[in-house]
Amino acid sequence: MAVRKFKIFRFNPENDSKPSYKTYEVECLPGWTILDALNEIKWFQDGTLTYRRSCRHGICGSCAMQVNGLNGLACELQLAPYKKDPIVVDPLPGFEVHKDLVVNMEPFYEALKRVKPWLINEDAPPQRERYQSPEEFLELDNSIACILCAACTSSCPSFWADSNYLGPAALLKAFRYEFDSRDKGFEERREVLDNKHGLWRCHKIINCFHACPKGLNPTGAISKLQQKVVTEKW
Amino acid sequence: MKRKQYGIGSGGAFAWYFQRITGLILIITLLLHYLYLHFLNGGNVTFQEVTQRLSTPLWKTIDLVFLVSVVYHAMQGILMVVNDYVHRPAVRSTLVATVWVLGMVLTITGVVTIVTFTAA
């Protein structure tokens, strides 16, 4: 048992005129994650603390937040590597705060919808499934593993500057379909990709790559999409 | 959700691609410029030498490519910063227009100087 200090972003728009930080002391067990500590606070110290969480094993993407300035999943971030107290917990930057660590994710989903994240193929469906070879599947380069937690988009300075920017998550999703051998939706997605709020807003800051809790590479995906758009055009 | 942002334009593939190309050209022309003036030329940067060099068609061509690349590349860089950080539409439109006008003026004066230059 070790007592750790957590400095947590608090904001309740109904009562507070501006956000503040509140520090909590928590007795933590070895092997605990940030989420365990947040649960301990909410369940036994201060029930008003608000955050999203669901599966607690890194696949639902609900508990993305900023810990000591870096985005990640609270349920995946072990306490041990954080040597210094207090550990500072903030909501995802770049989004409007609803309450405490809960942000408005609507702009994130809206951007996702704009890239039409589904298989577009008007050909007559074959007798059985649309076949894809293992090599063609490898082209997608794990991009299918995105859990839509928004850690990447929220870490992107281009997104902070331009709320209409698609952001790394939506562009990674676009990559996932554009480089799918079965997809033929390039013409439908072209306008939203080849756009100042689309591909060309990315300045290769690579925060998204560092933020992704699944180890995906949205920056690399954006580069490949940029190449594709340019090659198709000229 | 989709707000119109004035002064930002649409598309952007050409600007992005041409900025990459001019970036590559700049590596070559800048290196060439630097190497020639400081090493290959033996550091002989005199009025006579410069005017003579600027009169040859080859150097005129190199300098024209250099000029267009520098102006376009820098212009796109500034426009990128403006589009990222200036959020007020009126200010942004003004800045974008200023950058374009400045780019044109610099290019035209540069081209006129290079093309019409002859050693006295």
mmCIF file of C-alpha atoms in Angstrom:
data_model
loop_
_atom_site.group_PDB
_atom_site.id
_atom_site.type_symbol
_atom_site.label_atom_id
_atom_site.label_comp_id
_atom_site.label_asym_id
_atom_site.label_seq_id
_atom_site.Cartn_x
_atom_site.Cartn_y
_atom_site.Cartn_z
ATOM 1 C CA MET A 1 0.000 0.000 0.000
ATOM 2 C CA ALA A 2 1.342 3.363 -0.992
ATOM 3 C CA VAL A 3 -0.397 6.695 -0.663
ATOM 4 C CA ARG A 4 -0.391 8.545 -3.965
ATOM 5 C CA LYS A 5 -1.624 12.049 -4.728
ATOM 6 C CA PHE A 6 -3.868 12.814 -7.699
ATOM 7 C CA LYS A 7 -4.458 16.333 -8.939
ATOM 8 C CA ILE A 8 -7.657 16.105 -10.932
ATOM 9 C CA PHE A 9 -9.321 18.591 -13.256
ATOM 10 C CA ARG A 10 -12.747 19.516 -11.891
ATOM 11 C CA PHE A 11 -15.419 21.510 -13.662
ATOM 12 C CA ASN A 12 -19.155 21.511 -13.234
ATOM 13 C CA PRO A 13 -20.653 24.069 -15.631
ATOM 14 C CA GLU A 14 -23.810 24.249 -13.497
ATOM 15 C CA ASN A 15 -21.977 25.630 -10.470
ATOM 16 C CA ASP A 16 -18.451 26.678 -11.480
ATOM 17 C CA SER A 17 -17.575 29.751 -13.466
ATOM 18 C CA LYS A 18 -14.174 28.280 -14.325
ATOM 19 C CA PRO A 19 -12.368 24.953 -13.931
ATOM 20 C CA SER A 20 -10.101 24.128 -11.004
ATOM 21 C CA TYR A 21 -7.950 21.265 -9.761
ATOM 22 C CA LYS A 22 -8.663 19.190 -6.706
ATOM 23 C CA THR A 23 -6.052 16.984 -5.061
ATOM 24 C CA TYR A 24 -6.941 13.581 -3.634
ATOM 25 C CA GLU A 25 -4.832 11.188 -1.584
ATOM 26 C CA VAL A 26 -5.434 7.553 -2.371
ATOM 27 C CA GLU A 27 -4.047 4.386 -0.845
ATOM 28 C CA CYS A 28 -3.042 2.424 -3.903
ATOM 29 C CA LEU A 29 -2.274 -1.266 -4.278
ATOM 30 C CA PRO A 30 0.642 -2.430 -6.420
ATOM 31 C CA GLY A 31 -0.456 -3.017 -9.995
ATOM 32 C CA TRP A 32 -3.168 -0.392 -9.933
ATOM 33 C CA THR A 33 -3.963 1.717 -12.960
ATOM 34 C CA ILE A 34 -5.103 5.338 -13.132
ATOM 35 C CA LEU A 35 -8.662 4.052 -13.529
ATOM 36 C CA ASP A 36 -8.422 2.007 -10.325
ATOM 37 C CA ALA A 37 -7.396 5.146 -8.456
ATOM 38 C CA LEU A 38 -10.227 7.168 -10.029
ATOM 39 C CA ASN A 39 -12.710 4.468 -9.030
ATOM 40 C CA GLU A 40 -11.343 4.503 -5.475
ATOM 41 C CA ILE A 41 -11.876 8.268 -5.328
ATOM 42 C CA LYS A 42 -15.368 8.141 -6.802
ATOM 43 C CA TRP A 43 -16.577 5.195 -4.735
ATOM 44 C CA PHE A 44 -15.071 6.041 -1.351
ATOM 45 C CA GLN A 45 -14.024 9.702 -1.263
ATOM 46 C CA ASP A 46 -15.953 11.971 -3.618
ATOM 47 C CA GLY A 47 -18.936 10.678 -5.546
ATOM 48 C CA THR A 48 -19.190 13.864 -7.581
ATOM 49 C CA LEU A 49 -16.057 13.081 -9.611
ATOM 50 C CA THR A 50 -17.233 12.340 -13.155
ATOM 51 C CA TYR A 51 -15.442 10.340 -15.848
ATOM 52 C CA ARG A 52 -16.247 7.749 -18.496
ATOM 53 C CA ARG A 53 -15.233 4.142 -18.152
ATOM 54 C CA SER A 54 -16.629 0.836 -19.195
ATOM 55 C CA CYS A 55 -14.661 -2.295 -20.013
ATOM 56 C CA ARG A 56 -11.504 -1.551 -17.959
ATOM 57 C CA HIS A 57 -9.296 -3.623 -20.240
ATOM 58 C CA GLY A 58 -8.427 -1.270 -23.032
ATOM 59 C CA ILE A 59 -10.888 -2.154 -25.759
ATOM 60 C CA CYS A 60 -13.962 0.076 -25.320
ATOM 61 C CA GLY A 61 -12.072 3.345 -25.576
ATOM 62 C CA SER A 62 -14.247 5.130 -23.020
ATOM 63 C CA CYS A 63 -11.631 6.194 -20.486
ATOM 64 C CA ALA A 64 -9.234 8.146 -22.720
ATOM 65 C CA MET A 65 -7.896 11.126 -20.789
ATOM 66 C CA GLN A 66 -4.737 13.109 -20.275
ATOM 67 C CA VAL A 67 -2.341 11.963 -17.554
ATOM 68 C CA ASN A 68 0.686 14.130 -16.807
ATOM 69 C CA GLY A 69 0.221 15.851 -20.148
ATOM 70 C CA LEU A 70 0.011 12.744 -22.314
ATOM 71 C CA ASN A 71 -3.158 11.163 -23.681
ATOM 72 C CA GLY A 72 -3.887 7.534 -22.913
ATOM 73 C CA LEU A 73 -6.427 5.092 -21.573
ATOM 74 C CA ALA A 74 -6.830 5.379 -17.798
ATOM 75 C CA CYS A 75 -7.394 1.632 -17.576
ATOM 76 C CA GLU A 76 -4.112 0.849 -19.338
ATOM 77 C CA LEU A 77 -1.845 3.350 -17.592
ATOM 78 C CA GLN A 78 -0.135 1.686 -14.647
ATOM 79 C CA LEU A 79 0.661 3.879 -11.649
ATOM 80 C CA ALA A 80 4.172 2.478 -11.152
ATOM 81 C CA PRO A 81 5.933 4.440 -13.948
ATOM 82 C CA TYR A 82 4.663 7.718 -12.474
ATOM 83 C CA LYS A 83 7.331 8.281 -9.841
ATOM 84 C CA LYS A 84 6.360 11.809 -8.822
ATOM 85 C CA ASP A 85 3.290 12.986 -6.945
ATOM 86 C CA PRO A 86 0.858 14.454 -7.703
ATOM 87 C CA ILE A 87 -0.229 12.645 -10.850
ATOM 88 C CA VAL A 88 -2.140 15.221 -12.877
ATOM 89 C CA VAL A 89 -5.302 14.012 -14.615
ATOM 90 C CA ASP A 90 -7.023 16.189 -17.230
ATOM 91 C CA PRO A 91 -9.851 15.641 -19.700
ATOM 92 C CA LEU A 92 -8.935 15.098 -23.367
ATOM 93 C CA PRO A 93 -7.766 18.453 -24.754
ATOM 94 C CA GLY A 94 -9.353 20.021 -27.814
ATOM 95 C CA PHE A 95 -12.909 19.087 -26.843
ATOM 96 C CA GLU A 96 -15.544 20.992 -24.884
ATOM 97 C CA VAL A 97 -15.731 19.769 -21.271
ATOM 98 C CA HIS A 98 -19.178 18.547 -20.201
ATOM 99 C CA LYS A 99 -18.167 17.846 -16.631
ATOM 100 C CA ASP A 100 -14.835 16.997 -14.949
ATOM 101 C CA LEU A 101 -13.138 14.429 -17.205
ATOM 102 C CA VAL A 102 -16.107 13.980 -19.535
ATOM 103 C CA VAL A 103 -15.840 15.797 -22.867
ATOM 104 C CA ASN A 104 -18.201 16.349 -25.782
ATOM 105 C CA MET A 105 -17.190 13.736 -28.355
ATOM 106 C CA GLU A 106 -19.700 14.869 -31.014
ATOM 107 C CA PRO A 107 -17.114 16.663 -33.219
ATOM 108 C CA PHE A 108 -15.063 13.462 -33.181
ATOM 109 C CA TYR A 109 -17.968 11.293 -34.366
ATOM 110 C CA GLU A 110 -19.038 13.925 -36.864
ATOM 111 C CA ALA A 111 -15.563 13.868 -38.462
ATOM 112 C CA LEU A 112 -15.690 10.087 -38.537
ATOM 113 C CA LYS A 113 -19.015 10.112 -40.395
ATOM 114 C CA ARG A 114 -17.623 12.530 -42.971
ATOM 115 C CA VAL A 115 -15.095 9.959 -44.253
ATOM 116 C CA LYS A 116 -17.884 7.381 -44.821
ATOM 117 C CA PRO A 117 -16.358 4.660 -42.671
ATOM 118 C CA TRP A 118 -17.957 1.699 -44.377
ATOM 119 C CA LEU A 119 -17.211 -0.523 -47.353
ATOM 120 C CA ILE A 120 -18.238 1.195 -50.579
ATOM 121 C CA ASN A 121 -18.523 -1.235 -53.466
ATOM 122 C CA GLU A 122 -21.388 -1.077 -55.948
ATOM 123 C CA ASP A 123 -20.389 -4.267 -57.809
ATOM 124 C CA ALA A 124 -22.850 -7.127 -57.695
ATOM 125 C CA PRO A 125 -22.109 -9.133 -54.577
ATOM 126 C CA PRO A 126 -20.357 -12.442 -55.302
ATOM 127 C CA GLN A 127 -21.865 -15.810 -54.512
ATOM 128 C CA ARG A 128 -20.043 -15.949 -51.186
ATOM 129 C CA GLU A 129 -17.933 -13.366 -49.326
ATOM 130 C CA ARG A 130 -15.835 -10.700 -51.058
ATOM 131 C CA TYR A 131 -12.492 -12.456 -51.004
ATOM 132 C CA GLN A 132 -9.377 -10.756 -49.637
ATOM 133 C CA SER A 133 -5.963 -12.400 -49.630
ATOM 134 C CA PRO A 134 -3.793 -12.385 -46.481
ATOM 135 C CA GLU A 135 -1.332 -10.116 -48.342
ATOM 136 C CA GLU A 136 -4.086 -7.635 -49.167
ATOM 137 C CA PHE A 137 -5.214 -7.729 -45.561
ATOM 138 C CA LEU A 138 -1.673 -6.926 -44.395
ATOM 139 C CA GLU A 139 -1.891 -3.706 -46.434
ATOM 140 C CA LEU A 140 -4.311 -2.396 -43.836
ATOM 141 C CA ASP A 141 -1.428 -2.522 -41.395
ATOM 142 C CA ASN A 142 -3.398 -3.037 -38.149
ATOM 143 C CA SER A 143 -5.461 0.086 -38.837
ATOM 144 C CA ILE A 144 -8.558 -2.022 -38.212
ATOM 145 C CA ALA A 145 -7.566 -2.194 -34.523
ATOM 146 C CA CYS A 146 -8.645 1.410 -33.793
ATOM 147 C CA ILE A 147 -10.996 1.564 -30.792
ATOM 148 C CA LEU A 148 -12.114 5.181 -31.421
ATOM 149 C CA CYS A 149 -10.982 6.440 -28.021
ATOM 150 C CA ALA A 150 -10.006 9.867 -29.499
ATOM 151 C CA ALA A 151 -6.628 9.932 -27.731
ATOM 152 C CA CYS A 152 -4.948 10.672 -31.091
ATOM 153 C CA THR A 153 -7.309 13.341 -32.413
ATOM 154 C CA SER A 154 -7.297 15.074 -29.048
ATOM 155 C CA SER A 155 -3.471 15.143 -29.005
ATOM 156 C CA CYS A 156 -3.263 16.792 -32.428
ATOM 157 C CA PRO A 157 -2.350 20.516 -32.465
ATOM 158 C CA SER A 158 -3.840 20.808 -35.954
ATOM 159 C CA PHE A 159 -7.162 19.653 -34.503
ATOM 160 C CA TRP A 160 -6.869 22.138 -31.632
ATOM 161 C CA ALA A 161 -6.367 24.877 -34.218
ATOM 162 C CA ASP A 162 -9.122 23.760 -36.591
ATOM 163 C CA SER A 163 -12.216 22.145 -35.117
ATOM 164 C CA ASN A 164 -13.301 21.202 -38.631
ATOM 165 C CA TYR A 165 -10.135 19.196 -39.255
ATOM 166 C CA LEU A 166 -10.951 15.512 -39.731
ATOM 167 C CA GLY A 167 -8.221 14.533 -37.298
ATOM 168 C CA PRO A 168 -5.997 11.443 -37.174
ATOM 169 C CA ALA A 169 -8.687 8.963 -36.058
ATOM 170 C CA ALA A 170 -11.073 9.742 -38.916
ATOM 171 C CA LEU A 171 -8.193 9.779 -41.406
ATOM 172 C CA LEU A 172 -6.924 6.438 -40.109
ATOM 173 C CA LYS A 173 -10.432 5.096 -40.639
ATOM 174 C CA ALA A 174 -10.419 6.537 -44.170
ATOM 175 C CA PHE A 175 -7.103 4.758 -44.754
ATOM 176 C CA ARG A 176 -8.601 1.527 -43.463
ATOM 177 C CA TYR A 177 -11.206 1.593 -46.249
ATOM 178 C CA GLU A 178 -9.195 3.319 -48.974
ATOM 179 C CA PHE A 179 -6.487 0.665 -48.769
ATOM 180 C CA ASP A 180 -8.950 -2.200 -48.442
ATOM 181 C CA SER A 181 -8.734 -4.238 -51.663
ATOM 182 C CA ARG A 182 -12.538 -4.643 -51.660
ATOM 183 C CA ASP A 183 -13.382 -0.946 -51.347
ATOM 184 C CA LYS A 184 -14.123 1.283 -54.359
ATOM 185 C CA GLY A 185 -15.178 4.447 -52.561
ATOM 186 C CA PHE A 186 -12.299 6.759 -53.457
ATOM 187 C CA GLU A 187 -14.405 9.085 -55.599
ATOM 188 C CA GLU A 188 -16.972 9.422 -52.808
ATOM 189 C CA ARG A 189 -14.349 10.202 -50.183
ATOM 190 C CA ARG A 190 -12.065 12.308 -52.348
ATOM 191 C CA GLU A 191 -13.673 15.679 -51.632
ATOM 192 C CA VAL A 192 -13.560 15.326 -47.877
ATOM 193 C CA LEU A 193 -9.966 14.017 -47.951
ATOM 194 C CA ASP A 194 -8.531 16.398 -50.557
ATOM 195 C CA ASN A 195 -9.481 19.378 -48.460
ATOM 196 C CA LYS A 196 -7.832 21.965 -46.246
ATOM 197 C CA HIS A 197 -9.772 20.498 -43.329
ATOM 198 C CA GLY A 198 -8.743 17.050 -44.471
ATOM 199 C CA LEU A 199 -5.409 15.542 -45.423
ATOM 200 C CA TRP A 200 -3.534 18.789 -46.001
ATOM 201 C CA ARG A 201 -4.049 20.042 -42.450
ATOM 202 C CA CYS A 202 -1.696 17.362 -41.119
ATOM 203 C CA HIS A 203 1.763 18.808 -40.436
ATOM 204 C CA LYS A 204 3.323 15.513 -39.319
ATOM 205 C CA ILE A 205 3.596 16.455 -35.660
ATOM 206 C CA ILE A 206 3.305 12.719 -34.810
ATOM 207 C CA ASN A 207 1.539 13.304 -31.477
ATOM 208 C CA CYS A 208 -1.186 10.917 -32.662
ATOM 209 C CA PHE A 209 1.299 8.093 -33.100
ATOM 210 C CA HIS A 210 2.639 8.635 -29.578
ATOM 211 C CA ALA A 211 -0.853 8.961 -28.090
ATOM 212 C CA CYS A 212 -2.390 5.821 -29.602
ATOM 213 C CA PRO A 213 -2.906 3.235 -26.845
ATOM 214 C CA LYS A 214 -3.135 0.512 -29.493
ATOM 215 C CA GLY A 215 0.242 1.395 -31.040
ATOM 216 C CA LEU A 216 -1.269 2.361 -34.399
ATOM 217 C CA ASN A 217 0.254 4.878 -36.764
ATOM 218 C CA PRO A 218 -2.253 7.483 -37.991
ATOM 219 C CA THR A 219 0.573 9.724 -39.271
ATOM 220 C CA GLY A 220 1.818 6.954 -41.558
ATOM 221 C CA ALA A 221 -1.732 6.314 -42.759
ATOM 222 C CA ILE A 222 -2.182 10.013 -43.555
ATOM 223 C CA SER A 223 1.065 10.002 -45.571
ATOM 224 C CA LYS A 224 -0.137 7.061 -47.640
ATOM 225 C CA LEU A 225 -3.514 8.745 -48.239
ATOM 226 C CA GLN A 226 -1.748 11.978 -49.285
ATOM 227 C CA GLN A 227 0.356 9.993 -51.750
ATOM 228 C CA LYS A 228 -2.754 8.263 -53.075
ATOM 229 C CA VAL A 229 -4.647 11.520 -53.625
ATOM 230 C CA VAL A 230 -1.668 13.142 -55.363
ATOM 231 C CA THR A 231 -0.995 10.074 -57.538
ATOM 232 C CA GLU A 232 -4.640 9.811 -58.580
ATOM 233 C CA LYS A 233 -4.717 13.500 -59.436
ATOM 234 C CA TRP A 234 -1.551 13.778 -61.528
ATOM 235 C CA MET B 1 -21.136 21.340 -37.394
ATOM 236 C CA LYS B 2 -19.465 22.284 -40.650
ATOM 237 C CA ARG B 3 -18.671 25.978 -40.440
ATOM 238 C CA LYS B 4 -17.506 27.841 -43.485
ATOM 239 C CA GLN B 5 -14.052 29.247 -42.909
ATOM 240 C CA TYR B 6 -13.393 32.236 -45.093
ATOM 241 C CA GLY B 7 -9.992 32.890 -46.553
ATOM 242 C CA ILE B 8 -8.888 29.307 -46.253
ATOM 243 C CA GLY B 9 -9.892 28.031 -49.692
ATOM 244 C CA SER B 10 -10.672 24.437 -50.524
ATOM 245 C CA GLY B 11 -8.656 21.612 -52.012
ATOM 246 C CA GLY B 12 -5.009 21.973 -51.196
ATOM 247 C CA ALA B 13 -3.479 18.987 -52.965
ATOM 248 C CA PHE B 14 -1.518 21.174 -55.378
ATOM 249 C CA ALA B 15 -0.206 23.476 -52.650
ATOM 250 C CA TRP B 16 0.862 20.507 -50.551
ATOM 251 C CA TYR B 17 2.487 18.642 -53.437
ATOM 252 C CA PHE B 18 4.210 21.674 -54.932
ATOM 253 C CA GLN B 19 5.555 22.671 -51.528
ATOM 254 C CA ARG B 20 7.193 19.241 -51.315
ATOM 255 C CA ILE B 21 8.627 19.571 -54.820
ATOM 256 C CA THR B 22 9.933 23.087 -54.166
ATOM 257 C CA GLY B 23 11.406 21.757 -50.914
ATOM 258 C CA LEU B 24 13.413 19.218 -52.895
ATOM 259 C CA ILE B 25 14.421 21.851 -55.455
ATOM 260 C CA LEU B 26 15.541 24.116 -52.607
ATOM 261 C CA ILE B 27 17.839 21.448 -51.214
ATOM 262 C CA ILE B 28 19.553 21.232 -54.601
ATOM 263 C CA THR B 29 19.596 24.934 -55.508
ATOM 264 C CA LEU B 30 20.575 26.101 -52.028
ATOM 265 C CA LEU B 31 23.425 23.578 -51.890
ATOM 266 C CA LEU B 32 24.513 24.571 -55.382
ATOM 267 C CA HIS B 33 24.372 28.261 -54.484
ATOM 268 C CA TYR B 34 26.285 27.737 -51.257
ATOM 269 C CA LEU B 35 28.899 25.396 -52.705
ATOM 270 C CA TYR B 36 29.537 27.568 -55.732
ATOM 271 C CA LEU B 37 29.770 30.877 -53.941
ATOM 272 C CA HIS B 38 31.903 29.712 -51.044
ATOM 273 C CA PHE B 39 33.987 26.844 -52.373
ATOM 274 C CA LEU B 40 33.958 26.130 -56.121
ATOM 275 C CA ASN B 41 34.307 29.798 -56.905
ATOM 276 C CA GLY B 42 37.261 30.095 -54.560
ATOM 277 C CA GLY B 43 35.421 32.715 -52.516
ATOM 278 C CA ASN B 44 35.795 35.182 -55.383
ATOM 279 C CA VAL B 45 32.602 37.115 -54.719
ATOM 280 C CA THR B 46 33.339 40.419 -56.426
ATOM 281 C CA PHE B 47 30.997 42.754 -58.264
ATOM 282 C CA GLN B 48 32.558 41.818 -61.561
ATOM 283 C CA GLU B 49 32.316 38.098 -60.975
ATOM 284 C CA VAL B 50 28.708 38.291 -59.798
ATOM 285 C CA THR B 51 27.517 40.452 -62.698
ATOM 286 C CA GLN B 52 29.280 38.182 -65.158
ATOM 287 C CA ARG B 53 27.747 35.065 -63.652
ATOM 288 C CA LEU B 54 24.259 36.605 -63.590
ATOM 289 C CA SER B 55 24.558 37.374 -67.309
ATOM 290 C CA THR B 56 24.860 33.747 -68.369
ATOM 291 C CA PRO B 57 21.631 31.948 -69.403
ATOM 292 C CA LEU B 58 22.463 28.911 -67.248
ATOM 293 C CA TRP B 59 22.733 30.939 -64.056
ATOM 294 C CA LYS B 60 19.679 32.967 -65.012
ATOM 295 C CA THR B 61 17.726 29.717 -65.281
ATOM 296 C CA ILE B 62 19.070 28.352 -61.995
ATOM 297 C CA ASP B 63 18.275 31.597 -60.203
ATOM 298 C CA LEU B 64 14.768 31.762 -61.680
ATOM 299 C CA VAL B 65 14.028 28.249 -60.440
ATOM 300 C CA PHE B 66 15.585 29.164 -57.101
ATOM 301 C CA LEU B 67 13.485 32.330 -56.848
ATOM 302 C CA VAL B 68 10.147 30.710 -57.682
ATOM 303 C CA SER B 69 10.841 27.802 -55.327
ATOM 304 C CA VAL B 70 11.856 29.996 -52.403
ATOM 305 C CA VAL B 71 8.895 32.338 -52.755
ATOM 306 C CA TYR B 72 6.320 29.567 -53.203
ATOM 307 C CA HIS B 73 7.726 27.380 -50.446
ATOM 308 C CA ALA B 74 7.917 30.228 -47.935
ATOM 309 C CA MET B 75 4.496 31.533 -48.939
ATOM 310 C CA GLN B 76 2.871 28.157 -48.324
ATOM 311 C CA GLY B 77 4.622 27.922 -44.964
ATOM 312 C CA ILE B 78 3.252 31.288 -43.872
ATOM 313 C CA LEU B 79 -0.227 30.480 -45.210
ATOM 314 C CA MET B 80 -0.181 27.261 -43.217
ATOM 315 C CA VAL B 81 0.595 29.147 -40.010
ATOM 316 C CA VAL B 82 -2.099 31.718 -40.828
ATOM 317 C CA ASN B 83 -4.701 29.022 -41.509
ATOM 318 C CA ASP B 84 -3.791 27.234 -38.284
ATOM 319 C CA TYR B 85 -3.633 30.143 -35.887
ATOM 320 C CA VAL B 86 -5.710 33.014 -37.236
ATOM 321 C CA HIS B 87 -9.333 32.292 -36.499
ATOM 322 C CA ARG B 88 -11.012 35.607 -37.270
ATOM 323 C CA PRO B 89 -12.237 35.398 -40.871
ATOM 324 C CA ALA B 90 -11.607 39.062 -41.717
ATOM 325 C CA VAL B 91 -8.050 38.990 -40.353
ATOM 326 C CA ARG B 92 -7.329 35.698 -42.049
ATOM 327 C CA SER B 93 -8.600 36.825 -45.458
ATOM 328 C CA THR B 94 -6.533 39.994 -45.169
ATOM 329 C CA LEU B 95 -3.378 38.088 -44.215
ATOM 330 C CA VAL B 96 -3.859 35.479 -46.944
ATOM 331 C CA ALA B 97 -4.358 38.231 -49.532
ATOM 332 C CA THR B 98 -1.294 40.099 -48.217
ATOM 333 C CA VAL B 99 0.869 36.984 -48.482
ATOM 334 C CA TRP B 100 -0.267 36.368 -52.056
ATOM 335 C CA VAL B 101 0.309 39.980 -53.108
ATOM 336 C CA LEU B 102 3.715 39.998 -51.432
ATOM 337 C CA GLY B 103 4.600 36.729 -53.146
ATOM 338 C CA MET B 104 3.582 38.111 -56.537
ATOM 339 C CA VAL B 105 5.510 41.352 -56.033
ATOM 340 C CA LEU B 106 8.641 39.494 -54.934
ATOM 341 C CA THR B 107 8.395 37.057 -57.843
ATOM 342 C CA ILE B 108 7.798 39.750 -60.447
ATOM 343 C CA THR B 109 10.591 42.057 -59.256
ATOM 344 C CA GLY B 110 12.907 39.052 -58.995
ATOM 345 C CA VAL B 111 12.064 37.745 -62.448
ATOM 346 C CA VAL B 112 12.430 41.191 -64.014
ATOM 347 C CA THR B 113 15.816 41.662 -62.329
ATOM 348 C CA ILE B 114 17.153 38.262 -63.361
ATOM 349 C CA VAL B 115 15.813 38.249 -66.916
ATOM 350 C CA THR B 116 16.867 41.765 -67.856
ATOM 351 C CA PHE B 117 20.253 41.618 -66.109
ATOM 352 C CA THR B 118 23.294 42.222 -68.280
ATOM 353 C CA ALA B 119 26.901 42.824 -67.284
ATOM 354 C CA ALA B 120 27.696 46.477 -67.742
#
